[in-house]
């Protein structure tokens, strides 16, 4: 009988304690209401692409400095006009999404020959450390897919035949995580409306013993430059590569057709273009 | 004088097959190459800037690249001829692209007029250091750290011990062994110069017990050169990695270099025997460092120890040794443990190249770690390699840092012993470079 | 280079000891043949049948689970070791279908479900034995007297049981225990052959001496301190088999040498506690399993002092 009483007593005492604590403790963390509100608008995937360790940390930074949204915008939010508007209201700033949205572009068409076998850890990072990878071009995409691993959208996939990574431009939000991950540094963020993709990570390549320039990269023939009727192709003399003017380009595909090596592709169709090459 | 070993456990390290195929082959002078490729970045430290341009005529021993930085070493033309072009090479150690100059030989091997020789006793320390620096000497044991930097410790650090490293614990390599036997006098003269610079209390020459002939030879020379009063020969058990700087200090002096520190923090400087020889050549003979002994071994018809000019393409050396024998599919610059694979025979010998090894690869698949602890027993730094690999695989590079990854000098003893054949060293290298990248970002 | 074969680039080191996981497991299997032989010698064909069943089930289960998980099946002998160890820890009279269930549980649940070799928390053979001991308590504790190949088996008590009739002559008891002429599990009776097998593994460098020494030493000291017959406790039961072949399992024991000693001492203390104060006659199985569970904790806190790290308090 005493046992029952004692146990019941303990039970009630604990219940009282829990109830008391429930009343005493604040339900909302004070001073963080705004941050929480911001965090609720953010995508909440904690991808870390903004440079902060997760969405809540980003929200905290935004609370302190609302202008941050234009300096280092949340790439995922930029895809969502409605959410962006809501966020702008909370922050009290107007957000101009146009021009900020980016897409990742992998500057390689993957046709570089393989010059030696590689055994070791099968990641790009590891392979780059050993003589810059196993392909003829030391700047080529190695195709072990380090970028696949970090992409929060799953927008990068492997082209098994060519052993390169390809970005699905529709899925990509331009967060830039792959850009920092790629040890070959061949991913670049380009404006969302880019029309022509330049698929070569050309760097001035002298005759490296055992390695010549990739046969499928840009050979600086300027054919694309000459072919364009709308002056949309600008020749970068310093790097000896073409650059493309988004405004003037009409996507007539003339430059793509003219390119002898298939280094150019329709950006919106990089996915299919890479497969077709 | 033999020393009793003072090591907290001779159980560290691994016993390797020796395979010293060329231990009794005398050093042969390789014929002059038709062209040499001199990379402008051969050592730890800053890369050199070229002092010559395409079309310039150069003489053997002429300085063709230099840097203003303290931690750097100039490079010299190793044959006479014309600069026929420049090229880019992937530096085997750093994996970075570096510029290189190509010199086409005129076949005469005409030297620059050597400067006057003088007695070492009359030279000041500054003059000696200047000559070492001008000769472009770097540590020839493999790390290629500029020698004059090692010889100029900060004022507050007193160097009381100099260790001359003749261990050569890696299999196959015999270049230091042969240098001790055939250039023993020069080696000891180099040691004498080091002594003059640092004025240490004690000097040791460390040799592994598998090189008895070298021990005897050096002992006799020490006596004849009257150096035996403050220089002792230490015979060490042959085990890998016995010749590593830090294990050597621990073994001989029972001192431990603090984590992240240098041997000079405990008053010790370690030099390789070949470096000592190069110091002698530079200071006494006034010859820049343009040739070194390279062991060409493994799957070649006649394995040899060759005295070669720096920049000689590997192809020339392998042809000199009768070409490739059998089914070798790996070219390794350096020894089998710490050497780095090359894929092209056009790659030149650089300052740190002590061996060219051709072998058939033993490809096998990476398995799962079974926590057997063999890597822990093998690690000379008493790290926990398997934990480092686990952290590196998971991308927890900060955890790697806390587990003292920076202290690993990538000797490869762990990966040698690993039953699951995990490329431990490669994982550690990835983690290290990732940590460097992160530190640079901050 | 040679012909049109491409050159291979591989990370250093370019040498390998060649002592692979499967070679290690193969050597353990070889060492286990000694106690297995003793089992067959003492308990006859029936013991052999149990062993063959257990090993075959283990290998088959490994194959099936690898296929289910879409991994490559490598015949690395580890399943053989598990199957054989399981057979050695059970009585020769256990029905074969129970052996099949136990063996399949060992590999399928204790090992593969955790991720296969290298990822399991518990020793698979002991996990399987513990499972069988819980499911079939009666069959698992029916022991027979060694009868060789001729006579019918006669049930008896294991020496650790309370009902075991101690012979008056201690020396003959020790001798019987040492040679293995007592009732018990198939492989645990002959201390002599287990010792030979264990020493073989020690000499070959397959197992570390720390765990067996710490384990057996602790049991001896503790039983002696508690006024028990220390030699009897070392020789009887599965202590020797457990100390040499099970506690030393790489995957489920600590990786540091210090940790291994802690592991051995812990298992020793638990074994004595279970034997003297617990409800079961034998404690080796559960004590090792318990220490297996503690292994990640030991590995977390027991670290090696890296070269050059100053000890606390040292200047």
JSON list of C-alpha atoms in Angstrom, two decimals, chain B residues 8 171 246 250 256-259 324 326 328-332 336-337 339 341-343 358-359 361-362 368-372 374 376-377 381-382 384 386 404 407 412 415-416 418-419 421 425-426, chain C residues 1-2 5-21 24-25 72 115 117-119 205-206 208 250-251 253-257 260 299 302-310:
[
{"chain": "B", "resi": 8, "resn": "UNK", "atom": "CA", "xyz": [59.71, 3.91, -27.36]},
{"chain": "B", "resi": 171, "resn": "UNK", "atom": "CA", "xyz": [63.25, -0.51, -50.96]},
{"chain": "B", "resi": 246, "resn": "UNK", "atom": "CA", "xyz": [61.44, 12.79, -37.06]},
{"chain": "B", "resi": 250, "resn": "UNK", "atom": "CA", "xyz": [63.55, 10.04, -31.86]},
{"chain": "B", "resi": 256, "resn": "UNK", "atom": "CA", "xyz": [60.46, 14.33, -30.02]},
{"chain": "B", "resi": 257, "resn": "UNK", "atom": "CA", "xyz": [59.88, 17.15, -32.42]},
{"chain": "B", "resi": 258, "resn": "UNK", "atom": "CA", "xyz": [56.77, 18.94, -31.16]},
{"chain": "B", "resi": 259, "resn": "UNK", "atom": "CA", "xyz": [53.63, 18.71, -33.21]},
{"chain": "B", "resi": 324, "resn": "UNK", "atom": "CA", "xyz": [62.08, -1.96, -70.07]},
{"chain": "B", "resi": 326, "resn": "UNK", "atom": "CA", "xyz": [58.80, -7.48, -68.81]},
{"chain": "B", "resi": 328, "resn": "UNK", "atom": "CA", "xyz": [55.95, -3.00, -66.27]},
{"chain": "B", "resi": 329, "resn": "UNK", "atom": "CA", "xyz": [53.07, -0.57, -66.41]},
{"chain": "B", "resi": 330, "resn": "UNK", "atom": "CA", "xyz": [54.05, 1.90, -63.75]},
{"chain": "B", "resi": 331, "resn": "UNK", "atom": "CA", "xyz": [56.82, 4.48, -63.80]},
{"chain": "B", "resi": 332, "resn": "UNK", "atom": "CA", "xyz": [57.55, 5.75, -60.34]},
{"chain": "B", "resi": 336, "resn": "UNK", "atom": "CA", "xyz": [58.04, 2.50, -54.13]},
{"chain": "B", "resi": 337, "resn": "UNK", "atom": "CA", "xyz": [56.65, 3.90, -50.90]},
{"chain": "B", "resi": 339, "resn": "UNK", "atom": "CA", "xyz": [57.36, 7.87, -55.03]},
{"chain": "B", "resi": 341, "resn": "UNK", "atom": "CA", "xyz": [53.62, 7.74, -60.61]},
{"chain": "B", "resi": 342, "resn": "UNK", "atom": "CA", "xyz": [54.44, 9.28, -63.93]},
{"chain": "B", "resi": 343, "resn": "UNK", "atom": "CA", "xyz": [52.85, 8.43, -67.21]},
{"chain": "B", "resi": 358, "resn": "UNK", "atom": "CA", "xyz": [59.54, 0.58, -63.16]},
{"chain": "B", "resi": 359, "resn": "UNK", "atom": "CA", "xyz": [57.21, -2.08, -61.99]},
{"chain": "B", "resi": 361, "resn": "UNK", "atom": "CA", "xyz": [51.26, -2.57, -60.65]},
{"chain": "B", "resi": 362, "resn": "UNK", "atom": "CA", "xyz": [49.50, -4.58, -58.04]},
{"chain": "B", "resi": 368, "resn": "UNK", "atom": "CA", "xyz": [36.14, -2.09, -45.97]},
{"chain": "B", "resi": 369, "resn": "UNK", "atom": "CA", "xyz": [38.21, -1.28, -42.93]},
{"chain": "B", "resi": 370, "resn": "UNK", "atom": "CA", "xyz": [38.13, -4.20, -40.51]},
{"chain": "B", "resi": 371, "resn": "UNK", "atom": "CA", "xyz": [39.65, -2.15, -37.67]},
{"chain": "B", "resi": 372, "resn": "UNK", "atom": "CA", "xyz": [42.58, -4.48, -37.32]},
{"chain": "B", "resi": 374, "resn": "UNK", "atom": "CA", "xyz": [47.73, -2.52, -38.31]},
{"chain": "B", "resi": 376, "resn": "UNK", "atom": "CA", "xyz": [48.22, 2.28, -35.97]},
{"chain": "B", "resi": 377, "resn": "UNK", "atom": "CA", "xyz": [51.09, -0.08, -35.33]},
{"chain": "B", "resi": 381, "resn": "UNK", "atom": "CA", "xyz": [53.96, 9.38, -35.93]},
{"chain": "B", "resi": 382, "resn": "UNK", "atom": "CA", "xyz": [51.53, 7.35, -33.77]},
{"chain": "B", "resi": 384, "resn": "UNK", "atom": "CA", "xyz": [45.36, 6.80, -36.18]},
{"chain": "B", "resi": 386, "resn": "UNK", "atom": "CA", "xyz": [42.08, 4.54, -40.11]},
{"chain": "B", "resi": 404, "resn": "UNK", "atom": "CA", "xyz": [46.74, 15.70, -36.09]},
{"chain": "B", "resi": 407, "resn": "UNK", "atom": "CA", "xyz": [51.78, 15.53, -38.71]},
{"chain": "B", "resi": 412, "resn": "UNK", "atom": "CA", "xyz": [52.78, 5.04, -46.66]},
{"chain": "B", "resi": 415, "resn": "UNK", "atom": "CA", "xyz": [48.70, 1.67, -46.58]},
{"chain": "B", "resi": 416, "resn": "UNK", "atom": "CA", "xyz": [51.41, -0.96, -46.99]},
{"chain": "B", "resi": 418, "resn": "UNK", "atom": "CA", "xyz": [46.43, -2.37, -44.61]},
{"chain": "B", "resi": 419, "resn": "UNK", "atom": "CA", "xyz": [44.76, -5.73, -45.27]},
{"chain": "B", "resi": 421, "resn": "UNK", "atom": "CA", "xyz": [44.08, -2.23, -49.29]},
{"chain": "B", "resi": 425, "resn": "UNK", "atom": "CA", "xyz": [47.72, 8.05, -48.05]},
{"chain": "B", "resi": 426, "resn": "UNK", "atom": "CA", "xyz": [45.56, 9.33, -50.86]},
{"chain": "C", "resi": 1, "resn": "UNK", "atom": "CA", "xyz": [55.40, 1.77, -72.95]},
{"chain": "C", "resi": 2, "resn": "UNK", "atom": "CA", "xyz": [55.20, -1.95, -73.55]},
{"chain": "C", "resi": 5, "resn": "UNK", "atom": "CA", "xyz": [49.16, -0.95, -72.96]},
{"chain": "C", "resi": 6, "resn": "UNK", "atom": "CA", "xyz": [48.37, 2.23, -71.09]},
{"chain": "C", "resi": 7, "resn": "UNK", "atom": "CA", "xyz": [50.45, 3.26, -68.16]},
{"chain": "C", "resi": 8, "resn": "UNK", "atom": "CA", "xyz": [48.79, 3.12, -64.82]},
{"chain": "C", "resi": 9, "resn": "UNK", "atom": "CA", "xyz": [48.85, 5.99, -62.41]},
{"chain": "C", "resi": 10, "resn": "UNK", "atom": "CA", "xyz": [48.25, 4.96, -58.87]},
{"chain": "C", "resi": 11, "resn": "UNK", "atom": "CA", "xyz": [48.63, 6.72, -55.56]},
{"chain": "C", "resi": 12, "resn": "UNK", "atom": "CA", "xyz": [51.53, 5.76, -53.36]},
{"chain": "C", "resi": 13, "resn": "UNK", "atom": "CA", "xyz": [52.68, 3.56, -51.78]},
{"chain": "C", "resi": 14, "resn": "UNK", "atom": "CA", "xyz": [53.30, 1.25, -54.68]},
{"chain": "C", "resi": 15, "resn": "UNK", "atom": "CA", "xyz": [54.08, -1.72, -52.48]},
{"chain": "C", "resi": 16, "resn": "UNK", "atom": "CA", "xyz": [51.64, -3.76, -50.49]},
{"chain": "C", "resi": 17, "resn": "UNK", "atom": "CA", "xyz": [52.23, -6.33, -47.82]},
{"chain": "C", "resi": 18, "resn": "UNK", "atom": "CA", "xyz": [49.92, -8.76, -49.57]},
{"chain": "C", "resi": 19, "resn": "UNK", "atom": "CA", "xyz": [48.35, -9.79, -46.30]},
{"chain": "C", "resi": 20, "resn": "UNK", "atom": "CA", "xyz": [44.78, -9.25, -47.36]},
{"chain": "C", "resi": 21, "resn": "UNK", "atom": "CA", "xyz": [41.61, -9.63, -45.35]},
{"chain": "C", "resi": 24, "resn": "UNK", "atom": "CA", "xyz": [43.89, -13.34, -42.65]},
{"chain": "C", "resi": 25, "resn": "UNK", "atom": "CA", "xyz": [40.52, -15.08, -42.52]},
{"chain": "C", "resi": 72, "resn": "UNK", "atom": "CA", "xyz": [29.84, -8.07, -55.20]},
{"chain": "C", "resi": 115, "resn": "UNK", "atom": "CA", "xyz": [26.72, -3.38, -43.49]},
{"chain": "C", "resi": 117, "resn": "UNK", "atom": "CA", "xyz": [32.39, -7.19, -42.80]},
{"chain": "C", "resi": 118, "resn": "UNK", "atom": "CA", "xyz": [33.92, -4.22, -41.06]},
{"chain": "C", "resi": 119, "resn": "UNK", "atom": "CA", "xyz": [30.64, -2.61, -40.06]},
{"chain": "C", "resi": 205, "resn": "UNK", "atom": "CA", "xyz": [50.91, -11.77, -36.20]},
{"chain": "C", "resi": 206, "resn": "UNK", "atom": "CA", "xyz": [47.25, -12.26, -37.00]},
{"chain": "C", "resi": 208, "resn": "UNK", "atom": "CA", "xyz": [47.26, -9.27, -30.86]},
{"chain": "C", "resi": 250, "resn": "UNK", "atom": "CA", "xyz": [39.28, -7.17, -35.34]},
{"chain": "C", "resi": 251, "resn": "UNK", "atom": "CA", "xyz": [36.02, -5.57, -36.26]},
{"chain": "C", "resi": 253, "resn": "UNK", "atom": "CA", "xyz": [37.40, -5.09, -30.66]},
{"chain": "C", "resi": 254, "resn": "UNK", "atom": "CA", "xyz": [39.16, -1.76, -30.07]},
{"chain": "C", "resi": 255, "resn": "UNK", "atom": "CA", "xyz": [41.87, -0.63, -32.47]},
{"chain": "C", "resi": 256, "resn": "UNK", "atom": "CA", "xyz": [44.29, 0.81, -29.94]},
{"chain": "C", "resi": 257, "resn": "UNK", "atom": "CA", "xyz": [46.52, -1.39, -27.85]},
{"chain": "C", "resi": 260, "resn": "UNK", "atom": "CA", "xyz": [42.46, -3.83, -26.25]},
{"chain": "C", "resi": 299, "resn": "UNK", "atom": "CA", "xyz": [37.73, 3.70, -29.38]},
{"chain": "C", "resi": 302, "resn": "UNK", "atom": "CA", "xyz": [41.24, 5.79, -25.80]},
{"chain": "C", "resi": 303, "resn": "UNK", "atom": "CA", "xyz": [43.55, 7.42, -28.28]},
{"chain": "C", "resi": 304, "resn": "UNK", "atom": "CA", "xyz": [47.17, 6.97, -29.08]},
{"chain": "C", "resi": 305, "resn": "UNK", "atom": "CA", "xyz": [49.46, 9.81, -28.07]},
{"chain": "C", "resi": 306, "resn": "UNK", "atom": "CA", "xyz": [50.79, 11.16, -31.35]},
{"chain": "C", "resi": 307, "resn": "UNK", "atom": "CA", "xyz": [54.50, 11.68, -31.77]},
{"chain": "C", "resi": 308, "resn": "UNK", "atom": "CA", "xyz": [55.53, 15.06, -30.48]},
{"chain": "C", "resi": 309, "resn": "UNK", "atom": "CA", "xyz": [52.37, 15.79, -28.51]},
{"chain": "C", "resi": 310, "resn": "UNK", "atom": "CA", "xyz": [53.27, 17.04, -25.08]}
]
